[in-house]
Coordinates of C-alpha atoms in Angstrom, one line a residue:
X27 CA -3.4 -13.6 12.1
X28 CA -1.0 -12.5 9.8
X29 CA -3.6 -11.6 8.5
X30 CA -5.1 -11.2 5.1
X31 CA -4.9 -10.9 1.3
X32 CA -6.0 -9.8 -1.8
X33 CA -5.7 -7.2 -4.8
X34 CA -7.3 -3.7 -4.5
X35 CA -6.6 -0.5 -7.1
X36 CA -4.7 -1.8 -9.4
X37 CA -7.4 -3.1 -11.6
X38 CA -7.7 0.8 -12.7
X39 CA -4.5 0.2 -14.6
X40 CA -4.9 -3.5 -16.1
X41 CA -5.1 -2.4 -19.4
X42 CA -2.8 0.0 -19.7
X43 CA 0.4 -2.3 -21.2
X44 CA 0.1 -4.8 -24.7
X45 CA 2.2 -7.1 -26.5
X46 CA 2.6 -10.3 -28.3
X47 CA 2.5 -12.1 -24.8
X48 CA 0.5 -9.8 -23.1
X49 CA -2.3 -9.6 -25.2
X50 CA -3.0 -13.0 -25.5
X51 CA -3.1 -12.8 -21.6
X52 CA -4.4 -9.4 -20.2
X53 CA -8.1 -10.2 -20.9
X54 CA -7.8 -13.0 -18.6
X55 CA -5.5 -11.0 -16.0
X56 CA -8.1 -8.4 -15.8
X57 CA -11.5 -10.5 -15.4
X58 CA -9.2 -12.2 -12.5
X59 CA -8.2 -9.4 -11.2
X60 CA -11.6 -7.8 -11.1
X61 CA -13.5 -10.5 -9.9
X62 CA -11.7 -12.5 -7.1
X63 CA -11.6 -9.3 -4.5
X64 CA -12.8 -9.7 -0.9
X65 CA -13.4 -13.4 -1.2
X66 CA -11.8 -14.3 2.2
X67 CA -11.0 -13.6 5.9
X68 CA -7.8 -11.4 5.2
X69 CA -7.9 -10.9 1.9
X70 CA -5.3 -7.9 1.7
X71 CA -1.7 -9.3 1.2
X72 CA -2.1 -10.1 -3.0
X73 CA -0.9 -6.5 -4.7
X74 CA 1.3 -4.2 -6.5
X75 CA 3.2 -1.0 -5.9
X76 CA 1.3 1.6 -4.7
X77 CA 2.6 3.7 -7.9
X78 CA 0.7 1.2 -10.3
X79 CA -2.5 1.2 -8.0
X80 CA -3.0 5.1 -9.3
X81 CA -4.2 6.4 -13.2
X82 CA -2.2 9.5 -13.9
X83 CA -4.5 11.3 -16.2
X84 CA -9.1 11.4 -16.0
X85 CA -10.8 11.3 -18.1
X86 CA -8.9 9.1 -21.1
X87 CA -10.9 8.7 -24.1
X88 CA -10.7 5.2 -26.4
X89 CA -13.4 3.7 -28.5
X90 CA -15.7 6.5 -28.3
X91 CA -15.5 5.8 -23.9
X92 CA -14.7 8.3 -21.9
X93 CA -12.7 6.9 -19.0
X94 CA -12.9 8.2 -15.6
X95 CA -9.9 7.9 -13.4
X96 CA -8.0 9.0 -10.8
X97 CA -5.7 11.8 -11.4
X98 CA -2.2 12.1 -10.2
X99 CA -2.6 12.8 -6.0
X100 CA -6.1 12.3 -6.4
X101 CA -7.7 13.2 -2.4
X102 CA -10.3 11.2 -3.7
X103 CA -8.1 8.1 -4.6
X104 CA -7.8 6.2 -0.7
X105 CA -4.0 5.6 -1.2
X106 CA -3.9 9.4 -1.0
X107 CA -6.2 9.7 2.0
X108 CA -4.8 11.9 4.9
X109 CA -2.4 10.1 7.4
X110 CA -5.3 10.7 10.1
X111 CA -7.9 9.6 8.0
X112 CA -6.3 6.5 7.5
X113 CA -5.9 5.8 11.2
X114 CA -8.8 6.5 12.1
X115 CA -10.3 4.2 9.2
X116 CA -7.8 1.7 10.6
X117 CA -8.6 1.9 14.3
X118 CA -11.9 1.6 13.8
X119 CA -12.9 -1.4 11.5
X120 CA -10.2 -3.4 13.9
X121 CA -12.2 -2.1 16.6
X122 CA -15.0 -4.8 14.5
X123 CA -13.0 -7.3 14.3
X124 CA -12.3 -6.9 18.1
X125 CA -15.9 -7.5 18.7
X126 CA -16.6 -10.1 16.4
X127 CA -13.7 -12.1 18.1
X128 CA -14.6 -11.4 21.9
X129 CA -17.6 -12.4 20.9
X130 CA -16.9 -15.7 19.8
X131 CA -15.2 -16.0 23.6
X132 CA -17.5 -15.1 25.9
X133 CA -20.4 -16.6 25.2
X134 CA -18.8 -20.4 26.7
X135 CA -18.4 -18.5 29.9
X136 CA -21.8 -17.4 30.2
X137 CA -22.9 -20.6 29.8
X138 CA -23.4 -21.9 33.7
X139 CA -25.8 -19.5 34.1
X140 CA -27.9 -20.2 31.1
X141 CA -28.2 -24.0 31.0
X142 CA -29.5 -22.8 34.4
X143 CA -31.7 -20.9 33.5
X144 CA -33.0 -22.1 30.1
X145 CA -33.0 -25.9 31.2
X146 CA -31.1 -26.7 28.1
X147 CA -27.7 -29.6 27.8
X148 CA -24.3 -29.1 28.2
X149 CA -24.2 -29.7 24.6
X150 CA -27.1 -27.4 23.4
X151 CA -24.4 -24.6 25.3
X152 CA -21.8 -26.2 23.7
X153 CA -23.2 -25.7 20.2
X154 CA -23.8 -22.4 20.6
X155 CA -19.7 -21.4 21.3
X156 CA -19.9 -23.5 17.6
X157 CA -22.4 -22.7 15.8
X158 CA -21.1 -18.6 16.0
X159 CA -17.8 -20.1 13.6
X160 CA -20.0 -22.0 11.6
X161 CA -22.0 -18.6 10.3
X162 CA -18.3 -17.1 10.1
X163 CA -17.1 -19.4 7.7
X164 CA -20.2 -19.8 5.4
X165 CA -21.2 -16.3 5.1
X166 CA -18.0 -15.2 3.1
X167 CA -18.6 -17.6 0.7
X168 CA -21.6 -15.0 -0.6
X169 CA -21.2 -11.8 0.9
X170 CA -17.9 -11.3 -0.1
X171 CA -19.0 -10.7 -3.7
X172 CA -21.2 -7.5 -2.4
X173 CA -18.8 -5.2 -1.6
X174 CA -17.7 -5.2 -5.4
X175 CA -21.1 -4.3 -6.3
X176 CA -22.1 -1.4 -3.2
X177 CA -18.9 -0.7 -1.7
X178 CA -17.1 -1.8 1.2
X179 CA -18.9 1.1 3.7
X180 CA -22.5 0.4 2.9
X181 CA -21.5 -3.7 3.8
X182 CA -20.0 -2.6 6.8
X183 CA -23.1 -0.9 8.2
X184 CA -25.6 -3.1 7.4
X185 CA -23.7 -6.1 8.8
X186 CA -22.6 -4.5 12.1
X187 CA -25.9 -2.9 12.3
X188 CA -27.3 -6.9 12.3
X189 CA -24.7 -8.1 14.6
X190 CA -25.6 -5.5 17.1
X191 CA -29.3 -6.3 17.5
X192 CA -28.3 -9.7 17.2
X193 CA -27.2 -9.3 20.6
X194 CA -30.4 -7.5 21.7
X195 CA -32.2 -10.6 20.6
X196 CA -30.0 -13.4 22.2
X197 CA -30.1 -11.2 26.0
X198 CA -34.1 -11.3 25.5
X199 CA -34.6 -15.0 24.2
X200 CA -36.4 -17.5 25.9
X201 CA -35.0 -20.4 25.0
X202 CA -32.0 -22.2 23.6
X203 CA -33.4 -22.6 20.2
X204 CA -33.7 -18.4 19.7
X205 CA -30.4 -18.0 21.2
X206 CA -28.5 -20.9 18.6
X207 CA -30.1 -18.6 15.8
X208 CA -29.0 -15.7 17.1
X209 CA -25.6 -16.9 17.2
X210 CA -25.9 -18.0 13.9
X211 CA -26.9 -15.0 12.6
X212 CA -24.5 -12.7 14.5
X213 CA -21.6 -15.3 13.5
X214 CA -22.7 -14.7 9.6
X215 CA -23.0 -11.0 9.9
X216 CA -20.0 -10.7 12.0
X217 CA -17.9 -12.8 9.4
X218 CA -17.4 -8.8 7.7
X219 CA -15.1 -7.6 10.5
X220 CA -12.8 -10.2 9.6
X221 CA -13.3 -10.9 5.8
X222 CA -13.4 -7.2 4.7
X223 CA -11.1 -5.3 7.3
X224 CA -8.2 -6.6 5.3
X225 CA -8.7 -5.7 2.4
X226 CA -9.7 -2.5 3.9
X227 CA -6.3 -2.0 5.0
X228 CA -5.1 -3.1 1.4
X229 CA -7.3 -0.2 0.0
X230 CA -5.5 2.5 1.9
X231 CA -2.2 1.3 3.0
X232 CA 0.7 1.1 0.6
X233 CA 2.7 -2.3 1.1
X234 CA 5.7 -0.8 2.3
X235 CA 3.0 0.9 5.2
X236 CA 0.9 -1.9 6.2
X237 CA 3.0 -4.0 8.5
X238 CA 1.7 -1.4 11.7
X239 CA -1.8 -1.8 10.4
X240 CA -1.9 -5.4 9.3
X241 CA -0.3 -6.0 12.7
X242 CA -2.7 -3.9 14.6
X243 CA -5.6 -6.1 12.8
X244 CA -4.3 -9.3 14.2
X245 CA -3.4 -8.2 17.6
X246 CA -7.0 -6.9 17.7
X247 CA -8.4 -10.7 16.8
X248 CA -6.3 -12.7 19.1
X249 CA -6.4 -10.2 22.0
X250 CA -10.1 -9.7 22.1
X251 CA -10.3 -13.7 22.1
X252 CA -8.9 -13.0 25.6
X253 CA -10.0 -9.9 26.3
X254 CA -13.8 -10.4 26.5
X255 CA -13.4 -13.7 28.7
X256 CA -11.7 -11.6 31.3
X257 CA -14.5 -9.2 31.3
X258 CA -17.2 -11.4 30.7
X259 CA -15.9 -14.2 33.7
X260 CA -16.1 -11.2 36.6
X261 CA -20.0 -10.7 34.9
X262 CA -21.0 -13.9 35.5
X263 CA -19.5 -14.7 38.6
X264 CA -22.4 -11.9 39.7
X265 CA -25.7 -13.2 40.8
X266 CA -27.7 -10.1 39.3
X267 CA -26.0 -10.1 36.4
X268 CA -24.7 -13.2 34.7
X269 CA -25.0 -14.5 30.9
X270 CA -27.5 -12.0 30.0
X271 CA -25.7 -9.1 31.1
X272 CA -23.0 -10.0 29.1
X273 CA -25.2 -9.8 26.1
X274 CA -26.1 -6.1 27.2
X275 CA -22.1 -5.2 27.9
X276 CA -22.0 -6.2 23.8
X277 CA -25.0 -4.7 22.4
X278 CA -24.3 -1.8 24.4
X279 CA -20.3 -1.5 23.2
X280 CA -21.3 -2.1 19.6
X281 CA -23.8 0.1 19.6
X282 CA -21.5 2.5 20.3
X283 CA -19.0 1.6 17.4
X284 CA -22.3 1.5 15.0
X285 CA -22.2 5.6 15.7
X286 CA -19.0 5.3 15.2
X287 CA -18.4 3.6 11.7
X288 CA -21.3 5.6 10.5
X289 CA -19.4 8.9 11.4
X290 CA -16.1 7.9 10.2
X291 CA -16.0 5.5 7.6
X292 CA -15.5 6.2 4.3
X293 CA -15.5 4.2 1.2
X294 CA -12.1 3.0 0.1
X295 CA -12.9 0.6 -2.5
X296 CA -11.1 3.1 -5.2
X297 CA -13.6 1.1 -8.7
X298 CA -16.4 1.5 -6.5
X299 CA -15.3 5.3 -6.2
X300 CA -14.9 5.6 -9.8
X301 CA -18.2 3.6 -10.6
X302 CA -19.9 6.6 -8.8
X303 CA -17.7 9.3 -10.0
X304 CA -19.0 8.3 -13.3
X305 CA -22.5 8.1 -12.8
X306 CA -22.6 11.4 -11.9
X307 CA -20.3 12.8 -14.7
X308 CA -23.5 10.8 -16.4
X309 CA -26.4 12.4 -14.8
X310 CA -24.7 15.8 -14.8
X311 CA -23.9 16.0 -18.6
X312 CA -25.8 13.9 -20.5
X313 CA -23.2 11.9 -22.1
X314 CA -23.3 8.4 -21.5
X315 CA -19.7 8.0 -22.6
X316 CA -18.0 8.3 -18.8
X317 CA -17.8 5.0 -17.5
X318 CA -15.1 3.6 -14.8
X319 CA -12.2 2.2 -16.6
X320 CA -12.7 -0.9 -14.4
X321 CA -16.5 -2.1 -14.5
X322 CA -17.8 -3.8 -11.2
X323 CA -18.2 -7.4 -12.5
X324 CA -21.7 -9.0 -12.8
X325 CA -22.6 -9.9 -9.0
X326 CA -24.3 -13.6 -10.1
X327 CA -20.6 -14.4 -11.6
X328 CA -19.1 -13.1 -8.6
X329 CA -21.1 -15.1 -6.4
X330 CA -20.5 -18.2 -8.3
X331 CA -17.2 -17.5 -8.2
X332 CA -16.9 -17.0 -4.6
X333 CA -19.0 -19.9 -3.4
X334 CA -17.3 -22.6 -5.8
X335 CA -13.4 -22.1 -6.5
X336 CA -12.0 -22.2 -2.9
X337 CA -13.5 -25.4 -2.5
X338 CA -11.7 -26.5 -5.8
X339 CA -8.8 -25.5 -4.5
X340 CA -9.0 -26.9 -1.1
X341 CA -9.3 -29.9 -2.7
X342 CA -7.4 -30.4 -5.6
X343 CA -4.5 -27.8 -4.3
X344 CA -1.9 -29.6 -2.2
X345 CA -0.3 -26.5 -0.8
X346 CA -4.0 -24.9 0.3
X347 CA -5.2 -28.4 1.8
X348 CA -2.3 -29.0 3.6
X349 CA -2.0 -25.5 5.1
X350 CA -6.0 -25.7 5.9
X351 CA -5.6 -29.0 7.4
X352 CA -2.9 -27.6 9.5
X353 CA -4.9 -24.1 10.6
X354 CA -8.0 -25.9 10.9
X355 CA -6.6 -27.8 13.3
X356 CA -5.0 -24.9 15.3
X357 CA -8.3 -23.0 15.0
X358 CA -9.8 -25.9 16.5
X359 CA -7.5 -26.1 19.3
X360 CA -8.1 -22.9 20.0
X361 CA -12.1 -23.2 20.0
X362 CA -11.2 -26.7 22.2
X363 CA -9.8 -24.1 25.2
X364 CA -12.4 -21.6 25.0
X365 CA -14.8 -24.4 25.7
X366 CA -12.1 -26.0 28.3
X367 CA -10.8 -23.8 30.4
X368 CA -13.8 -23.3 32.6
X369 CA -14.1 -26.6 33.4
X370 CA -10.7 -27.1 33.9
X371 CA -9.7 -24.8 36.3
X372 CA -13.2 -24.9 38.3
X373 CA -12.6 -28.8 38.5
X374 CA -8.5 -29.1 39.0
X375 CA -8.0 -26.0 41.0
X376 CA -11.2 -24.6 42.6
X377 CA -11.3 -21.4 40.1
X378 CA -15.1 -19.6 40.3
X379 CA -16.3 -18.1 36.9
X380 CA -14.3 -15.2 37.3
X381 CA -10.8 -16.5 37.9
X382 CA -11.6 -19.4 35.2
X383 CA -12.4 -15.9 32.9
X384 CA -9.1 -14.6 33.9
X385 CA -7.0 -17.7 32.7
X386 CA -8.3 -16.0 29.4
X387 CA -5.7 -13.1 29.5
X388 CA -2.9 -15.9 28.5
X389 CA -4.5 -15.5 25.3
X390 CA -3.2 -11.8 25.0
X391 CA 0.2 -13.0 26.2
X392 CA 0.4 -15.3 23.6
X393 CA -0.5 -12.7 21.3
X394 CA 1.6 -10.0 22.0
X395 CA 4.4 -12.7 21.6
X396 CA 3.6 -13.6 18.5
X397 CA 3.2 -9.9 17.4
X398 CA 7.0 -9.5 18.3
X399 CA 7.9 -13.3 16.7
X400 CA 5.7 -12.2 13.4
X401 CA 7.8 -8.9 13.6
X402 CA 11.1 -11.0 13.5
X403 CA 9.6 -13.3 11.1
X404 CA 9.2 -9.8 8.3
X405 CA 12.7 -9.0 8.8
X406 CA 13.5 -12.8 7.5
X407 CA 11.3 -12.5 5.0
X408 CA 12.8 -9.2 3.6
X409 CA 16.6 -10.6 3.7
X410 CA 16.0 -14.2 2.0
X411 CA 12.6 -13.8 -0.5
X412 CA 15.2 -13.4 -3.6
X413 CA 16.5 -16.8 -2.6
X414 CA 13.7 -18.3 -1.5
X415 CA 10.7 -16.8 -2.8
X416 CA 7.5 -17.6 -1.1
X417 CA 9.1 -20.2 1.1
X418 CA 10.8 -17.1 3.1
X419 CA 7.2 -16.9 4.8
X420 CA 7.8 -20.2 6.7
X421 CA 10.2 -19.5 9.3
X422 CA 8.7 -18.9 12.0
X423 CA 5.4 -21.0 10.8
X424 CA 8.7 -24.2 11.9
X425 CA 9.0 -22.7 14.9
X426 CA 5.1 -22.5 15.9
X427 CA 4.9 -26.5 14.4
X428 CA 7.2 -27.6 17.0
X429 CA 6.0 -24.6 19.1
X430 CA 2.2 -26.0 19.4
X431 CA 2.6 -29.6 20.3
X432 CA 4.9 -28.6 23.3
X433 CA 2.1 -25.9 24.7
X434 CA -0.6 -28.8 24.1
X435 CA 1.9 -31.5 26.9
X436 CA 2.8 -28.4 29.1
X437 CA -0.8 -27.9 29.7
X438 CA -2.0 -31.4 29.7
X439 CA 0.1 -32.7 32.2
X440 CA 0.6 -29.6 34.4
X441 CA -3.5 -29.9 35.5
X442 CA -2.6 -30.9 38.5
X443 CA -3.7 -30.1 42.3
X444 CA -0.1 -30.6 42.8
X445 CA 1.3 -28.4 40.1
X446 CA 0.8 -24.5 40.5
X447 CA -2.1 -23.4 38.2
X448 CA 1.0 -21.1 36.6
X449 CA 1.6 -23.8 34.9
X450 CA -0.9 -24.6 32.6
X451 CA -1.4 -21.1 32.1
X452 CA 2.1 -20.9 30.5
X453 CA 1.3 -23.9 28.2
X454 CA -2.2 -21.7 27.3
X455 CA 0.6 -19.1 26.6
X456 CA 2.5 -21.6 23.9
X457 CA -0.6 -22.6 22.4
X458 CA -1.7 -19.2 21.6
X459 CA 1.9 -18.1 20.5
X460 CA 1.9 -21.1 18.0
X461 CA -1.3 -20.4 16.8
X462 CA -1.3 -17.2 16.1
X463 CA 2.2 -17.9 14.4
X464 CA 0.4 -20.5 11.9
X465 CA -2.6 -18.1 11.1
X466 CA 0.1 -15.6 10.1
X467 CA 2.0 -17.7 8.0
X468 CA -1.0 -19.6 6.2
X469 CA -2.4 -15.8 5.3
X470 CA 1.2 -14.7 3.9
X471 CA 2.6 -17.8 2.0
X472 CA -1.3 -18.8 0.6
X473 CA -1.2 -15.1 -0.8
X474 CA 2.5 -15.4 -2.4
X475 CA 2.1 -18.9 -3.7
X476 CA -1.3 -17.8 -5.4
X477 CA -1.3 -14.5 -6.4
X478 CA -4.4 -13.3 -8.0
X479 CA -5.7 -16.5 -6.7
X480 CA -5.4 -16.0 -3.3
X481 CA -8.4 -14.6 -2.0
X482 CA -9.9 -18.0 -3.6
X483 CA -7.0 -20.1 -1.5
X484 CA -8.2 -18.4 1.6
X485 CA -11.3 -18.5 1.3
X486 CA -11.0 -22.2 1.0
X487 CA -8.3 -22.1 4.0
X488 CA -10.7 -19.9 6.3
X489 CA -13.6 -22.4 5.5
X490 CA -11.9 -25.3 6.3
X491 CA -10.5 -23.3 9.5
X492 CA -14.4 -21.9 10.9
X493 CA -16.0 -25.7 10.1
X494 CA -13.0 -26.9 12.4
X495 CA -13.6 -23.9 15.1
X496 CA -17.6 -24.9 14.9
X497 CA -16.8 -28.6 15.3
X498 CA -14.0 -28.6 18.2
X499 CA -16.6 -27.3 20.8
X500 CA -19.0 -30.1 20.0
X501 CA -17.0 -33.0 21.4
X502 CA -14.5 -30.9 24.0
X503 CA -15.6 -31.6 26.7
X504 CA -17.0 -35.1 26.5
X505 CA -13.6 -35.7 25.5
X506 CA -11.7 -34.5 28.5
X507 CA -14.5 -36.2 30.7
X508 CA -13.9 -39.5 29.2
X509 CA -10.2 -39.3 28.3
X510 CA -9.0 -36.9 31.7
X511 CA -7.8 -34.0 31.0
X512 CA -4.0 -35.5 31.1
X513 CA -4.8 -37.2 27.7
X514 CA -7.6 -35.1 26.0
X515 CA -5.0 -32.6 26.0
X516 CA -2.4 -35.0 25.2
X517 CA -3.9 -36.4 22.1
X518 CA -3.9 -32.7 20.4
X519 CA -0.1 -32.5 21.8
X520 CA 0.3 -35.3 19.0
X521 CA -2.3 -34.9 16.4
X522 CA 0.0 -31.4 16.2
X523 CA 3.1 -32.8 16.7
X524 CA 2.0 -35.2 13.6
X525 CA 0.9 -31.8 11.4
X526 CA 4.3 -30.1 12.4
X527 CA 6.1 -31.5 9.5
X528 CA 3.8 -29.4 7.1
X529 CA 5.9 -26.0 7.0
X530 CA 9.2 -27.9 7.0
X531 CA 8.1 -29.9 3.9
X532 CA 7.1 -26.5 2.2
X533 CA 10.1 -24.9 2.9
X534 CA 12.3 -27.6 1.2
X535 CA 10.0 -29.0 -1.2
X536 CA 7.5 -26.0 -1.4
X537 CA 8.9 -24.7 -5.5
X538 CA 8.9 -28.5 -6.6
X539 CA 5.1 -29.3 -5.2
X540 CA 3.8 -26.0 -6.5
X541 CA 5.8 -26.6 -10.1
X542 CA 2.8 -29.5 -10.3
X543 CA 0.3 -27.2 -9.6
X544 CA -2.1 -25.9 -13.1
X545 CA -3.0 -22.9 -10.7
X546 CA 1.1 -22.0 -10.0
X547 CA 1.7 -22.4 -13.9
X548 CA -0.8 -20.3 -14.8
X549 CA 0.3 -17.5 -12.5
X550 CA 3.6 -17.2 -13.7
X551 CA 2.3 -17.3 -16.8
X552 CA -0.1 -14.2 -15.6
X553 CA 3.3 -12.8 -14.0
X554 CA 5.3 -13.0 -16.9
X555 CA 2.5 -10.7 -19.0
X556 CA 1.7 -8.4 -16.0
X557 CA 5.4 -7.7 -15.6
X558 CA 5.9 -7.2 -20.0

C-alpha cells in the first residue's frame, strides 16, 4: 500500500534543456519518459517538481511546429485544478479501488451458500477467491498502455462500467463455470482501480501534497479487504439472502459510483489534454502546424513495452525479484486468511458466517496501524534520504519483516478452544500491519531505485504479487486440513521469518547490489543529463 508510482507532466518539458551530455541522452530520456506511464498497480511515486511538470509559454514555434502547451496557471493544466476538484477526483477513484478490493473479500464468504446451491467443490469455490487476482495481475500488462492513447477518464468508465455488470452476471449464473468467468473478467476490469488511481493522484497532486492522498488510496485498499467481509458475513448468515445477495449489495453500490465517476471525473492526463487541445486548434484553423509538444507514443510499442520489460526485470533485477518474492508472499498470506478465517473460527470456536465475517474488521485495525507506522516511516525518510538515499524507504519495511512472522505464530498457536478467540484476532492484526508495511515499502524503494523505470519494476512486482494472491487460495485450506491449523499457520510464520532478511540486506548492501545493476547505471546516467 504505499502505494504507487510513476512519471506524469513532466514529459511536456523533456526537451526544453541541451548540452554536450545531454544531447547525447535526451532522446532516450524522452521516449522513456513518454512511454513507460501507467504500467503498474501504483504507478505514481516516479516524478519531478511540480514547477518542472508546467510549460510557461503556448504555443512555441520550432521547425516550422507550432507547440501547444500549457500556459503559466493554466486551469486547464490538472496540477492547477481547484483544491475541491481535486478531492473530489481523489475521493472518488479511491472509492474504486475500495470496491475492487472488497470485492476480492467477500466472495470466500459467500461461498457456503453457493457450493450449496450450485453443487460445485470446495475447490471450484476456492478458485473463484483466486482466479479474481489472477485477472488483476494480467490485465495491466495491456491495458495500462490505453490510457496514453484515450485518456485516463474514458479507461475509467469503460472498465468500471464492465466490472459493474460483471456483478449482474455472477448473482444470475447458473453454474460454477459462469461465475469463475465472471470473476475473471471483473478481476481484469477491476485491475484499473488499482493500476490507474495512482497515477491519477500523480496527475494532480504535487509531491510535497500527496502523502494525504496517497495515504487515503491505501487505507481505502486494505480497509475495504475488511470492510466488505463484515458486511458480506451478516448477508449470508441470512437464509433469504445469502451469496447472491451479496452480488446485488455490489452491483447495486457500484452502480451508484458509475453515476458518480461519470459526473465527476475529469481527465487529468495533462499530454492527453494537450493532444486534444491541439486537434482542435487543428480543426478550427486549418493549420496542421499545432501539435502537442509531447506525442502520445505508438500504442503497439506501448503494449510491447508493457507486456515484456517487467518480466525482464523480475528476472534479471535482483532488487525487483527479491522485493516481489517478498510481497508476493505477503499478498499470498493475505489471500491464505481470506480463504481461512471462515473455517477457522466456525471449526475452533463455533463462529456462524456472520461473526467468522466480523473477524474481518482486524484487517482495518491493521490498516489503520500501518497508516500511522507509514506516517512515521515519511518522517524518517525526509531526515536520512541525503545519507542514505533510497535505502531511507526501508525502515519500517525491518520492522514489518520481523513484524509478519510473529503475527503468523500468534495466530497459529492461539486457535485454540482454550485460548480466547481475542487472540488470534490480534495475530490477524500483526499480519495485516506487516503487510500492509511491506506493500508500502516495495511501491516507494522499487520507484527510487528505478526511476523512469519504475512503473516497469512494479509492474513486474505486482505480477509476481496477484499470481501469488491467485495461487494461495488454491491449496489453503487443504493445507490447514492436513497440516492443523497450529502448523499450516506455522509454516508461513517461517517461510516469512526466512524472507525477513530481505529489507535488512537492502538497507546495508542495497547501493552496492544496485551499483551491479545495467538498469541503476543507466539511470544515473539519465539523472546526470536530466539534472544538466
Amino acid at each position: 500500500m504505499g502505494i504507487g508510482p510513476t512519471d506524469n507532466h513532466d514529459d511536456i518539458r523533456a526537451s526544453s534543456r541541451r548540452n554536450s551530455v545531454s544531447s547525447q541522452l535526451a532522446p532516450e530520456l524522452e521516449r522513456l519518459e513518454s512511454s513507460l506511464r501507467d504500467k503498474s498497480e501504483v504507478a505514481t511515486i516516479v516524478d519531478r517538481d511540480s514547477n518542472d511538470r508546467e510549460s510557461i509559454s503556448s504555443p512555441s514555434k520550432e521547425k516550422d511546429v507550432i507547440y501547444v502547451e500549457f500556459k503559466e496557471n493554466d486551469p486547464r493544466n490538472p496540477f492547477h485544478f481547484s483544491p475541491l476538484k481535486k478531492w473530489t477526483i481523489t475521493i472518488t477513484i479511491c472509492a474504486y479501488t475500495g470496491m475492487t478490493a472488497a470485492c476480492a473479500a467477500t466472495f470466500a464468504t459467500g461461498a457456503p451458500s453457493m457450493i450449496r446451491d450450485l453443487g460445485c467443490s470446495d475447490l471450484a469455490a476456492a478458485a473463484g477467491v483466486g482466479i479474481y487476482p489472477f485477472g488483476f495481475g494480467l490485465a495491466p500488462l495491456f491495458l495500462a498502455s490505453f490510457s496514453e492513447e484515450f485518456g485516463r477518464t474514458p479507461i475509467y468508465l469503460i472498465s468500471i462500467t464492465i466490472f459493474w455488470l460483471c456483478f449482474l452476471a455472477t448473482a444470475l449464473s447458473k453454474n460454477i463455470a459462469m461465475v469463475l468467468f465472471f470473476r475473471f473478467l471483473s478481476g481484469a476490469a477491476g485491475s484499473t482501480g488499482s493500476t490507474m488511481v495512482g497515477g491519477s493522484l500523480a496527475d494532480i497532486w504535487a509531491t510535497s501534497e500527496r502523502g494525504l492522498p496517497m495515504s487515503i488510496f491505501g487505507l481505502a485498499a486494505i480497509m475495504s479487504t475488511g470492510l466488505g467481509p463484515v458486511i458480506a458475513g451478516w448477508i449470508e448468515a441470512n437464509p433469504k439472502l445469502e451469496w447472491r445477495w451479496i452480488q446485488w449489495l455490489h452491483f447495486i453500490t457500484t452502480g451508484v459510483l458509475v453515476l458518480l465517476m461519470m459526473v465527476v471525473l475529469k481527465e487529468t492526463r495533462g499530454s492527453v489534454i494537450l493532444a486534444k487541445e491541439a486537434r482542435r486548434l487543428r480543426k478550427q484553423t486549418g493549420d496542421e502546424r499545432y501539435q502537442p509538444l509531447v506525442k502520445p507514443p505508438n500504442l503497439k510499442q506501448l503494449i510491447w513495452i508493457s507486456a515484456t520489460r517487467p518480466l525482464y526485470l523480475l528476472f534479471t533485477e535482483s532488487v525487483v525479484a527479491s522485493f516481489s518474492l517478498w510481497v508476493g508472499f505477503a499478498w499470498g498470506v493475505l489471500y491464505g486468511l481470506i480463504q481461512s478465517v471462515g473455517p477457522v473460527f466456525k471449526t475452533v470456536y463455533g463462529f456462524g458466517p456472520g461473526e467468522s465475517g466480523s473477524v474481518f474488521a482486524t484487517l482495518c485495525i491493521g490498516a489503520i496501524i500501518g497508516t500511522l507506522l507509514n506516517s512515521y516511516q515519511e518522517r524518517l525518510y525526509q531526515r536520512y534520504v541525503k545519507v542514505k538515499g533510497p535505502e531511507a524507504r526501508l525502515f519500517a519495511a525491518m520492522v514489518a519483516g520481523i513484524l509478519l512472522p510473529i503475527g503468523c505464530f500468534i495466530y497459529a498457536w492461539t486457535c485454540n478452544r482454550e485460548i480466547h478467540w481475542i487472540a488470534p484476532c490480534i495475530g490477524i492484526i500483526i499480519i495485516i500491519l506487516g503487510i500492509y508495511t511491506i506493500y508500502a515499502a516495495v511501491f516507494n524503494y522499487l520507484a527510487d531505485c528505478y526511476l523512469t523505470y519504475a512503473s516497469s519494476a512494479l509492474a513486474g512486482q505486482s505480477l509476481c504479487r496477484n499470481m501469488a494472491g491467485a495461487a494461495f487460495p488454491m491449496f489453503t485450506n487443504q493445507m490447514y486440513n492436513r497440516l492443523t491449523y497450529k502448523w499450516a499457520s506455522s509454516l508461513f510464520g517461517f517461510i516469512a521469518a526466512a524472507l525477513a532478511v530481505i529489507p535488512f540486506v537492502l538497507f546495508f548492501w542495497g547501493p552496492k547490489i544496485r551499483a551491479r545493476s545495467r538498469f541503476a547505471r543507466k539511470m544515473a546516467a539519465l539523472e546526470e543529463a536530466r539534472t544538466l
